[in-house]
Amino acid sequence: MSDNKKPGSLSLLTSLSLFTRLTHLGRKPHWTGTPDHPGAVVSPPIWRASTHLYPDTAALKQGPKHNEDGRFFYGRRGSPSQWALADALTQLEPGAFGTMLYPSGVAAIAGALLTALRPGDVLLMTDNAYEPSRAIACGLLAEMGIVTRWFDPVDPAAFAAACCDKTRAVLLESPGSLTMEVQDIPALCAAARARGIVSIIDNTWASPLGFTALAHGADISVMSLTKHVGGHSDLMMGSASAGAELYAKLRRTAQQTGQVVSPDDASLALRGLRTIAMRLERETASALAIAAWLEKRPEVARVLCPMLPGSPGHAVWLRDFTGGCGLFSFVLKGKDAAARDAFIDALKLFGIGYSWGGFESLVTPVDPAGLRSATAWPLAGMNKADRFAVRLSIGLEDAGDLIADLEQALVCWNAA
Ligand SMILES: *Cc1c(COP(=O)(O)O)cnc(C)c1O
């Protein structure tokens, strides 16, 4: 993973390497100490509070008048536990002025969409968007009179053709959920900006360590912190980072809808963030080794891993990304869903579960057919009989052990 030295960051620490910065982010001395001993402890303590006390009524009355970040007012506006995490995430995203925290990644996506859209507007959404993102569009947004149009993730011309004078926002995701297509984010964001369309990207896969979304033209960068940032499968959280103008709007929507995260979870997420670079580096290396092994197997029709040389999306990934992660999919050759499920059930080292980005490896069956509107599954160029896919989230285990586990499970698939 290379250092993050792209211009635009507000951080005083930008000249230092990523690993050094991750060690220092969010540790302002007045958050980690007392007035007479600033910086007394390493990590910001957990401030569990609904109530912030004022010295007198005059100060109490002043409280609501100053709606500033980092200022005590009421528990919903946070404390150093949440401010430290938000500040660290802002410093990691070049071009960001601020970061809002949400109780889940889905809440962050909803917060960004509700900030950018009003009744009568049209939303464009990449056809490989995370399924709950599609659900917001088909449910809440549709009921509010917001129409969504889906477009082929890898066809900027399809995006341009889908735009109309009512289009106000586009939701991008790259690599997209399940099928992992890589989008030309700079081209799509430039086209959106030229039309006054707010571009929102779900950047959960790469995080700003692997893809600096705002520096590549996106207006709002959303992440599910539940995945890489938490990193230990024990918390739910989301974030949205943006430049000054959109950050102010995100914050207004979030404050009016009462978005708040627990100080305990914020503290856990900040702890996760300290080790994200080394976890992603190791997961990426293991995922690449496993993807390369799978690609050579006769049972595998296609590996959907843009980090793998020769795979779909690799060229754009190489151009725009500085890192990857352990999440990718692959398609089994022929057979049926029962054989695919038998393969998954035979795995001993992979937990079967939704989510990903934890220290432990996970596996899920992938059936994208019902989740697409503008493009088909199997993808263009794939054999129609090859449709039963598997998604792996590679954790910190030994890659050789994981490969041996996959190998014995392929025996079960062959026998099914
Ligand atoms: C998991 C996920 C989310 C949602 O995050 P939660 O924290 O589970 O709400 C959003 N986008 C992508 C790509 C995800 O994988």
GROMACS .gro file of C-alpha atoms and ligand atoms in nm:
model
  431
    1MET     CA    1   0.000   0.000   0.000
    2SER     CA    2   0.158   0.324  -0.102
    3ASP     CA    3   0.157   0.646   0.094
    4ASN     CA    4  -0.129   0.884   0.060
    5LYS     CA    5   0.034   1.198  -0.071
    6LYS     CA    6  -0.229   1.336  -0.306
    7PRO     CA    7  -0.290   1.710  -0.259
    8GLY     CA    8  -0.602   1.854  -0.100
    9SER     CA    9  -0.583   1.715   0.250
   10LEU     CA   10  -0.624   1.959   0.534
   11SER     CA   11  -0.404   1.744   0.754
   12LEU     CA   12  -0.093   1.882   0.915
   13LEU     CA   13   0.034   1.526   0.903
   14THR     CA   14   0.008   1.471   0.527
   15SER     CA   15   0.381   1.475   0.472
   16LEU     CA   16   0.421   1.170   0.693
   17SER     CA   17   0.368   0.815   0.574
   18LEU     CA   18   0.029   0.654   0.610
   19PHE     CA   19   0.144   0.414   0.879
   20THR     CA   20   0.281   0.701   1.089
   21ARG     CA   21  -0.033   0.907   1.043
   22LEU     CA   22  -0.260   0.619   1.145
   23THR     CA   23  -0.071   0.605   1.473
   24HIS     CA   24  -0.135   0.973   1.550
   25LEU     CA   25  -0.478   1.054   1.405
   26GLY     CA   26  -0.752   1.170   1.642
   27ARG     CA   27  -0.520   1.208   1.941
   28LYS     CA   28  -0.554   1.580   2.009
   29PRO     CA   29  -0.398   1.649   2.351
   30HIS     CA   30  -0.715   1.811   2.486
   31TRP     CA   31  -0.910   1.494   2.397
   32THR     CA   32  -0.660   1.262   2.561
   33GLY     CA   33  -0.590   1.453   2.881
   34THR     CA   34  -0.699   1.715   3.130
   35PRO     CA   35  -0.626   2.090   3.125
   36ASP     CA   36  -0.333   2.044   3.362
   37HIS     CA   37  -0.208   1.732   3.186
   38PRO     CA   38  -0.286   1.744   2.813
   39GLY     CA   39  -0.227   1.418   2.631
   40ALA     CA   40  -0.216   1.221   2.956
   41VAL     CA   41  -0.334   0.897   2.794
   42VAL     CA   42  -0.277   0.748   2.450
   43SER     CA   43  -0.632   0.695   2.325
   44PRO     CA   44  -0.923   0.936   2.377
   45PRO     CA   45  -1.119   0.803   2.677
   46ILE     CA   46  -1.481   0.697   2.636
   47TRP     CA   47  -1.711   0.984   2.731
   48ARG     CA   48  -2.044   0.814   2.802
   49ALA     CA   49  -2.285   1.105   2.826
   50SER     CA   50  -2.631   1.218   2.735
   51THR     CA   51  -2.593   1.530   2.945
   52HIS     CA   52  -2.330   1.797   2.931
   53LEU     CA   53  -2.328   2.025   3.233
   54TYR     CA   54  -2.297   2.403   3.215
   55PRO     CA   55  -2.155   2.624   3.490
   56ASP     CA   56  -2.467   2.846   3.502
   57THR     CA   57  -2.791   2.929   3.321
   58ALA     CA   58  -2.625   3.196   3.111
   59ALA     CA   59  -2.384   2.936   2.972
   60LEU     CA   60  -2.671   2.686   2.930
   61LYS     CA   61  -2.863   2.936   2.717
   62GLN     CA   62  -2.558   2.996   2.503
   63GLY     CA   63  -2.517   2.622   2.441
   64PRO     CA   64  -2.764   2.573   2.153
   65LYS     CA   65  -2.652   2.894   1.984
   66HIS     CA   66  -2.310   2.758   1.899
   67ASN     CA   67  -2.362   2.457   1.676
   68GLU     CA   68  -1.994   2.394   1.616
   69ASP     CA   69  -1.807   2.068   1.580
   70GLY     CA   70  -1.604   1.976   1.885
   71ARG     CA   71  -1.815   2.185   2.121
   72PHE     CA   72  -2.005   2.028   2.409
   73PHE     CA   73  -2.379   2.084   2.393
   74TYR     CA   74  -2.580   1.765   2.438
   75GLY     CA   75  -2.495   1.396   2.398
   76ARG     CA   76  -2.645   1.377   2.050
   77ARG     CA   77  -2.380   1.620   1.925
   78GLY     CA   78  -2.104   1.397   2.053
   79SER     CA   79  -1.803   1.411   2.276
   80PRO     CA   80  -1.429   1.362   2.224
   81SER     CA   81  -1.494   0.988   2.174
   82GLN     CA   82  -1.689   1.055   1.852
   83TRP     CA   83  -1.503   1.373   1.749
   84ALA     CA   84  -1.170   1.191   1.752
   85LEU     CA   85  -1.294   0.921   1.513
   86ALA     CA   86  -1.463   1.171   1.280
   87ASP     CA   87  -1.150   1.386   1.278
   88ALA     CA   88  -0.926   1.087   1.202
   89LEU     CA   89  -1.148   0.985   0.908
   90THR     CA   90  -1.149   1.341   0.774
   91GLN     CA   91  -0.770   1.352   0.787
   92LEU     CA   92  -0.753   1.027   0.590
   93GLU     CA   93  -0.970   1.159   0.306
   94PRO     CA   94  -0.789   1.425   0.098
   95GLY     CA   95  -1.035   1.700   0.009
   96ALA     CA   96  -1.266   1.634   0.303
   97PHE     CA   97  -1.364   1.920   0.532
   98GLY     CA   98  -1.555   1.700   0.773
   99THR     CA   99  -1.704   1.357   0.842
  100MET     CA  100  -2.046   1.267   0.981
  101LEU     CA  101  -2.081   0.943   1.174
  102TYR     CA  102  -2.393   0.725   1.149
  103PRO     CA  103  -2.511   0.416   1.339
  104SER     CA  104  -2.457   0.198   1.029
  105GLY     CA  105  -2.329   0.213   0.674
  106VAL     CA  106  -2.687   0.203   0.547
  107ALA     CA  107  -2.771   0.504   0.766
  108ALA     CA  108  -2.476   0.688   0.608
  109ILE     CA  109  -2.598   0.606   0.255
  110ALA     CA  110  -2.951   0.717   0.349
  111GLY     CA  111  -2.811   1.033   0.508
  112ALA     CA  112  -2.617   1.122   0.193
  113LEU     CA  113  -2.913   1.051  -0.037
  114LEU     CA  114  -3.157   1.248   0.181
  115THR     CA  115  -2.910   1.537   0.181
  116ALA     CA  116  -2.875   1.548  -0.196
  117LEU     CA  117  -3.232   1.471  -0.311
  118ARG     CA  118  -3.575   1.632  -0.286
  119PRO     CA  119  -3.917   1.518  -0.415
  120GLY     CA  120  -3.931   1.535  -0.794
  121ASP     CA  121  -3.559   1.470  -0.836
  122VAL     CA  122  -3.409   1.178  -1.025
  123LEU     CA  123  -3.135   0.960  -0.876
  124LEU     CA  124  -2.898   0.755  -1.092
  125MET     CA  125  -2.761   0.441  -0.934
  126THR     CA  126  -2.492   0.204  -1.052
  127ASP     CA  127  -2.645  -0.135  -1.130
  128ASN     CA  128  -2.403  -0.317  -0.898
  129ALA     CA  129  -2.493  -0.110  -0.591
  130TYR     CA  130  -2.520  -0.272  -0.249
  131GLU     CA  131  -2.864  -0.430  -0.221
  132PRO     CA  132  -2.988  -0.212   0.070
  133SER     CA  133  -2.894   0.096  -0.140
  134ARG     CA  134  -3.131  -0.034  -0.408
  135ALA     CA  135  -3.392  -0.091  -0.137
  136ILE     CA  136  -3.380   0.274  -0.023
  137ALA     CA  137  -3.434   0.380  -0.383
  138CYS     CA  138  -3.726   0.144  -0.441
  139GLY     CA  139  -3.882   0.211  -0.101
  140LEU     CA  140  -3.841   0.536   0.088
  141LEU     CA  141  -3.715   0.748  -0.202
  142ALA     CA  142  -3.985   0.622  -0.442
  143GLU     CA  143  -4.251   0.704  -0.180
  144MET     CA  144  -4.105   1.054  -0.153
  145GLY     CA  145  -4.146   1.106  -0.527
  146ILE     CA  146  -3.780   1.050  -0.613
  147VAL     CA  147  -3.731   0.833  -0.922
  148THR     CA  148  -3.423   0.610  -0.956
  149ARG     CA  149  -3.267   0.497  -1.282
  150TRP     CA  150  -3.000   0.228  -1.292
  151PHE     CA  151  -2.708   0.226  -1.533
  152ASP     CA  152  -2.438  -0.017  -1.648
  153PRO     CA  153  -2.151   0.030  -1.399
  154VAL     CA  154  -1.878   0.014  -1.663
  155ASP     CA  155  -2.043   0.219  -1.938
  156PRO     CA  156  -2.000   0.597  -1.890
  157ALA     CA  157  -2.210   0.648  -2.206
  158ALA     CA  158  -2.500   0.466  -2.038
  159PHE     CA  159  -2.463   0.702  -1.743
  160ALA     CA  160  -2.471   1.007  -1.970
  161ALA     CA  161  -2.774   0.869  -2.155
  162ALA     CA  162  -2.959   0.814  -1.827
  163CYS     CA  163  -2.909   1.176  -1.711
  164CYS     CA  164  -3.196   1.422  -1.745
  165ASP     CA  165  -3.257   1.776  -1.624
  166LYS     CA  166  -3.411   1.640  -1.303
  167THR     CA  167  -3.110   1.426  -1.211
  168ARG     CA  168  -2.966   1.563  -0.886
  169ALA     CA  169  -2.751   1.279  -0.755
  170VAL     CA  170  -2.567   0.966  -0.861
  171LEU     CA  171  -2.473   0.677  -0.633
  172LEU     CA  172  -2.152   0.502  -0.740
  173GLU     CA  173  -1.982   0.197  -0.591
  174SER     CA  174  -1.649   0.062  -0.708
  175PRO     CA  175  -1.572  -0.223  -0.713
  176GLY     CA  176  -1.947  -0.281  -0.689
  177SER     CA  177  -2.113  -0.528  -0.456
  178LEU     CA  178  -2.098  -0.900  -0.544
  179THR     CA  179  -1.988  -0.869  -0.908
  180MET     CA  180  -1.693  -0.634  -0.846
  181GLU     CA  181  -1.704  -0.422  -1.163
  182VAL     CA  182  -1.465  -0.125  -1.139
  183GLN     CA  183  -1.615   0.207  -1.244
  184ASP     CA  184  -1.434   0.493  -1.415
  185ILE     CA  185  -1.496   0.721  -1.118
  186PRO     CA  186  -1.301   1.025  -1.247
  187ALA     CA  187  -1.495   1.019  -1.578
  188LEU     CA  188  -1.835   0.959  -1.412
  189CYS     CA  189  -1.778   1.227  -1.146
  190ALA     CA  190  -1.660   1.480  -1.403
  191ALA     CA  191  -1.968   1.411  -1.616
  192ALA     CA  192  -2.190   1.445  -1.309
  193ARG     CA  193  -2.026   1.768  -1.198
  194ALA     CA  194  -2.066   1.922  -1.544
  195ARG     CA  195  -2.442   1.866  -1.507
  196GLY     CA  196  -2.465   1.989  -1.147
  197ILE     CA  197  -2.526   1.633  -1.021
  198VAL     CA  198  -2.396   1.542  -0.673
  199SER     CA  199  -2.182   1.229  -0.692
  200ILE     CA  200  -2.196   0.999  -0.390
  201ILE     CA  201  -1.965   0.699  -0.377
  202ASP     CA  202  -1.989   0.397  -0.152
  203ASN     CA  203  -1.615   0.358  -0.089
  204THR     CA  204  -1.642   0.077   0.165
  205TRP     CA  205  -1.436  -0.172  -0.040
  206ALA     CA  206  -1.118   0.033  -0.078
  207SER     CA  207  -1.153   0.286   0.207
  208PRO     CA  208  -0.949   0.606   0.156
  209LEU     CA  209  -0.636   0.392   0.200
  210GLY     CA  210  -0.698   0.228  -0.136
  211PHE     CA  211  -0.900   0.495  -0.316
  212THR     CA  212  -0.908   0.868  -0.241
  213ALA     CA  213  -1.265   0.922  -0.359
  214LEU     CA  214  -1.294   1.299  -0.320
  215ALA     CA  215  -0.956   1.356  -0.487
  216HIS     CA  216  -1.087   1.151  -0.781
  217GLY     CA  217  -1.389   1.379  -0.820
  218ALA     CA  218  -1.660   1.240  -0.590
  219ASP     CA  219  -1.858   1.491  -0.383
  220ILE     CA  220  -1.948   1.264  -0.089
  221SER     CA  221  -1.755   0.954   0.016
  222VAL     CA  222  -1.955   0.704   0.221
  223MET     CA  223  -1.816   0.407   0.409
  224SER     CA  224  -1.957   0.127   0.618
  225LEU     CA  225  -1.717   0.145   0.912
  226THR     CA  226  -1.864  -0.190   1.014
  227LYS     CA  227  -1.621  -0.348   0.764
  228HIS     CA  228  -1.252  -0.250   0.744
  229VAL     CA  229  -1.244   0.031   1.001
  230GLY     CA  230  -1.411  -0.167   1.280
  231GLY     CA  231  -1.225  -0.466   1.144
  232HIS     CA  232  -1.327  -0.707   1.421
  233SER     CA  233  -1.691  -0.790   1.338
  234ASP     CA  234  -1.813  -0.642   1.665
  235LEU     CA  235  -1.964  -0.305   1.578
  236MET     CA  236  -2.194  -0.129   1.330
  237MET     CA  237  -2.118   0.221   1.204
  238GLY     CA  238  -2.105   0.436   0.893
  239SER     CA  239  -1.950   0.762   0.778
  240ALA     CA  240  -1.989   1.027   0.511
  241SER     CA  241  -1.704   1.267   0.430
  242ALA     CA  242  -1.726   1.574   0.207
  243GLY     CA  243  -1.592   1.920   0.132
  244ALA     CA  244  -1.712   2.221   0.334
  245GLU     CA  245  -2.040   2.297   0.155
  246LEU     CA  246  -2.175   1.942   0.133
  247TYR     CA  247  -2.043   1.855   0.478
  248ALA     CA  248  -2.257   2.137   0.623
  249LYS     CA  249  -2.561   1.990   0.444
  250LEU     CA  250  -2.484   1.634   0.554
  251ARG     CA  251  -2.450   1.757   0.910
  252ARG     CA  252  -2.783   1.941   0.896
  253THR     CA  253  -2.963   1.629   0.772
  254ALA     CA  254  -2.787   1.409   1.028
  255GLN     CA  255  -2.861   1.646   1.317
  256GLN     CA  256  -3.226   1.690   1.219
  257THR     CA  257  -3.276   1.314   1.189
  258GLY     CA  258  -3.097   1.255   1.520
  259GLN     CA  259  -2.803   1.049   1.396
  260VAL     CA  260  -2.561   0.962   1.674
  261VAL     CA  261  -2.317   0.678   1.742
  262SER     CA  262  -2.232   0.539   2.082
  263PRO     CA  263  -1.906   0.660   2.234
  264ASP     CA  264  -1.813   0.297   2.308
  265ASP     CA  265  -1.849   0.199   1.942
  266ALA     CA  266  -1.666   0.511   1.826
  267SER     CA  267  -1.379   0.420   2.054
  268LEU     CA  268  -1.374   0.065   1.915
  269ALA     CA  269  -1.379   0.197   1.559
  270LEU     CA  270  -1.086   0.427   1.630
  271ARG     CA  271  -0.899   0.130   1.778
  272GLY     CA  272  -0.974  -0.064   1.459
  273LEU     CA  273  -0.847   0.223   1.248
  274ARG     CA  274  -0.501   0.203   1.410
  275THR     CA  275  -0.435  -0.133   1.242
  276ILE     CA  276  -0.634  -0.094   0.919
  277ALA     CA  277  -0.328  -0.047   0.697
  278MET     CA  278  -0.153  -0.364   0.806
  279ARG     CA  279  -0.477  -0.564   0.798
  280LEU     CA  280  -0.562  -0.446   0.446
  281GLU     CA  281  -0.208  -0.510   0.327
  282ARG     CA  282  -0.212  -0.868   0.452
  283GLU     CA  283  -0.569  -0.939   0.339
  284THR     CA  284  -0.490  -0.803  -0.007
  285ALA     CA  285  -0.181  -1.023  -0.042
  286SER     CA  286  -0.372  -1.332   0.072
  287ALA     CA  287  -0.674  -1.252  -0.149
  288LEU     CA  288  -0.445  -1.213  -0.451
  289ALA     CA  289  -0.278  -1.547  -0.383
  290ILE     CA  290  -0.615  -1.719  -0.338
  291ALA     CA  291  -0.769  -1.551  -0.644
  292ALA     CA  292  -0.472  -1.657  -0.857
  293TRP     CA  293  -0.506  -2.015  -0.728
  294LEU     CA  294  -0.881  -2.022  -0.798
  295GLU     CA  295  -0.830  -1.887  -1.149
  296LYS     CA  296  -0.628  -2.199  -1.238
  297ARG     CA  297  -0.886  -2.444  -1.104
  298PRO     CA  298  -1.097  -2.635  -1.360
  299GLU     CA  299  -1.406  -2.592  -1.138
  300VAL     CA  300  -1.388  -2.211  -1.162
  301ALA     CA  301  -1.537  -2.028  -1.462
  302ARG     CA  302  -1.433  -1.676  -1.366
  303VAL     CA  303  -1.269  -1.492  -1.079
  304LEU     CA  304  -1.423  -1.150  -1.011
  305CYS     CA  305  -1.125  -0.981  -0.848
  306PRO     CA  306  -1.008  -0.657  -1.011
  307MET     CA  307  -0.679  -0.671  -0.817
  308LEU     CA  308  -0.584  -0.983  -1.015
  309PRO     CA  309  -0.383  -0.907  -1.331
  310GLY     CA  310  -0.585  -0.995  -1.640
  311SER     CA  311  -0.918  -0.980  -1.459
  312PRO     CA  312  -1.206  -0.752  -1.564
  313GLY     CA  313  -1.152  -0.400  -1.431
  314HIS     CA  314  -0.784  -0.454  -1.353
  315ALA     CA  315  -0.659  -0.173  -1.577
  316VAL     CA  316  -0.889   0.091  -1.425
  317TRP     CA  317  -0.820  -0.045  -1.077
  318LEU     CA  318  -0.446  -0.015  -1.136
  319ARG     CA  319  -0.487   0.339  -1.266
  320ASP     CA  320  -0.700   0.473  -0.980
  321PHE     CA  321  -0.641   0.261  -0.670
  322THR     CA  322  -0.342   0.244  -0.436
  323GLY     CA  323  -0.461  -0.060  -0.245
  324GLY     CA  324  -0.719  -0.333  -0.218
  325CYS     CA  325  -0.872  -0.563   0.038
  326GLY     CA  326  -0.967  -0.924   0.095
  327LEU     CA  327  -1.313  -0.917  -0.067
  328PHE     CA  328  -1.375  -1.078  -0.406
  329SER     CA  329  -1.608  -1.324  -0.580
  330PHE     CA  330  -1.575  -1.615  -0.817
  331VAL     CA  331  -1.813  -1.808  -1.042
  332LEU     CA  332  -1.828  -2.187  -1.046
  333LYS     CA  333  -1.836  -2.367  -1.380
  334GLY     CA  334  -2.190  -2.493  -1.445
  335LYS     CA  335  -2.377  -2.722  -1.200
  336ASP     CA  336  -2.647  -2.574  -0.979
  337ALA     CA  337  -2.715  -2.378  -0.663
  338ALA     CA  338  -2.722  -2.697  -0.454
  339ALA     CA  339  -2.367  -2.788  -0.562
  340ARG     CA  340  -2.248  -2.434  -0.490
  341ASP     CA  341  -2.412  -2.442  -0.147
  342ALA     CA  342  -2.254  -2.783  -0.078
  343PHE     CA  343  -1.915  -2.627  -0.155
  344ILE     CA  344  -1.981  -2.345   0.092
  345ASP     CA  345  -2.109  -2.581   0.361
  346ALA     CA  346  -1.793  -2.793   0.324
  347LEU     CA  347  -1.561  -2.502   0.409
  348LYS     CA  348  -1.418  -2.533   0.759
  349LEU     CA  349  -1.218  -2.211   0.802
  350PHE     CA  350  -1.468  -1.967   0.649
  351GLY     CA  351  -1.765  -1.847   0.853
  352ILE     CA  352  -2.092  -1.834   0.661
  353GLY     CA  353  -2.234  -1.489   0.709
  354TYR     CA  354  -2.315  -1.149   0.565
  355SER     CA  355  -2.069  -0.869   0.622
  356TRP     CA  356  -1.695  -0.873   0.556
  357GLY     CA  357  -1.380  -0.681   0.638
  358GLY     CA  358  -1.323  -0.850   0.973
  359PHE     CA  359  -1.004  -1.026   1.083
  360GLU     CA  360  -1.170  -1.362   1.007
  361SER     CA  361  -1.253  -1.510   0.668
  362LEU     CA  362  -1.617  -1.529   0.557
  363VAL     CA  363  -1.805  -1.681   0.264
  364THR     CA  364  -2.150  -1.613   0.114
  365PRO     CA  365  -2.339  -1.748  -0.187
  366VAL     CA  366  -2.383  -1.482  -0.456
  367ASP     CA  367  -2.695  -1.469  -0.675
  368PRO     CA  368  -2.700  -1.127  -0.840
  369ALA     CA  369  -2.966  -1.204  -1.105
  370GLY     CA  370  -3.254  -1.054  -0.906
  371LEU     CA  371  -3.048  -0.752  -0.805
  372ARG     CA  372  -2.993  -0.594  -1.144
  373SER     CA  373  -3.207  -0.366  -1.358
  374ALA     CA  374  -2.984  -0.230  -1.636
  375THR     CA  375  -2.746  -0.522  -1.693
  376ALA     CA  376  -2.771  -0.899  -1.698
  377TRP     CA  377  -2.628  -1.177  -1.485
  378PRO     CA  378  -2.428  -1.372  -1.595
  379LEU     CA  379  -2.223  -1.069  -1.702
  380ALA     CA  380  -2.155  -0.994  -2.069
  381GLY     CA  381  -1.894  -1.235  -2.200
  382MET     CA  382  -1.975  -1.507  -1.947
  383ASN     CA  383  -2.120  -1.847  -2.035
  384LYS     CA  384  -2.492  -1.853  -1.944
  385ALA     CA  385  -2.448  -2.185  -1.762
  386ASP     CA  386  -2.190  -2.033  -1.525
  387ARG     CA  387  -2.406  -1.840  -1.282
  388PHE     CA  388  -2.353  -1.979  -0.933
  389ALA     CA  389  -2.108  -1.756  -0.756
  390VAL     CA  390  -1.935  -1.733  -0.421
  391ARG     CA  391  -1.804  -1.428  -0.236
  392LEU     CA  392  -1.501  -1.459  -0.010
  393SER     CA  393  -1.384  -1.213   0.251
  394ILE     CA  394  -1.026  -1.307   0.322
  395GLY     CA  395  -0.912  -1.246   0.678
  396LEU     CA  396  -0.580  -1.265   0.857
  397GLU     CA  397  -0.543  -1.645   0.855
  398ASP     CA  398  -0.261  -1.814   0.665
  399ALA     CA  399  -0.338  -1.808   0.291
  400GLY     CA  400  -0.205  -2.164   0.249
  401ASP     CA  401  -0.449  -2.293   0.510
  402LEU     CA  402  -0.737  -2.113   0.337
  403ILE     CA  403  -0.636  -2.257  -0.003
  404ALA     CA  404  -0.624  -2.609   0.142
  405ASP     CA  405  -0.974  -2.555   0.283
  406LEU     CA  406  -1.104  -2.433  -0.054
  407GLU     CA  407  -0.942  -2.731  -0.225
  408GLN     CA  408  -1.116  -2.988  -0.004
  409ALA     CA  409  -1.448  -2.806  -0.050
  410LEU     CA  410  -1.409  -2.819  -0.430
  411VAL     CA  411  -1.393  -3.197  -0.392
  412CYS     CA  412  -1.741  -3.178  -0.236
  413TRP     CA  413  -1.860  -2.955  -0.522
  414ASN     CA  414  -1.728  -3.210  -0.774
  415ALA     CA  415  -1.912  -3.487  -0.591
  416ALA     CA  416  -2.240  -3.293  -0.563
  417LIG     C1  417  -2.203  -0.366   0.442
  417LIG     C2  418  -2.210  -0.263   0.338
  417LIG     C3  419  -2.280  -0.144   0.358
  417LIG     C4  420  -2.370  -0.120   0.478
  417LIG     O1  421  -2.305  -0.116   0.596
  417LIG     P1  422  -2.376  -0.153   0.735
  417LIG     O2  423  -2.280  -0.096   0.832
  417LIG     O3  424  -2.389  -0.301   0.738
  417LIG     O4  425  -2.508  -0.084   0.738
  417LIG     C5  426  -2.276  -0.048   0.259
  417LIG     N1  427  -2.207  -0.068   0.146
  417LIG     C6  428  -2.140  -0.180   0.122
  417LIG     C7  429  -2.066  -0.195  -0.005
  417LIG     C8  430  -2.140  -0.283   0.217
  417LIG     O5  431  -2.078  -0.399   0.189
   0.00000   0.00000   0.00000
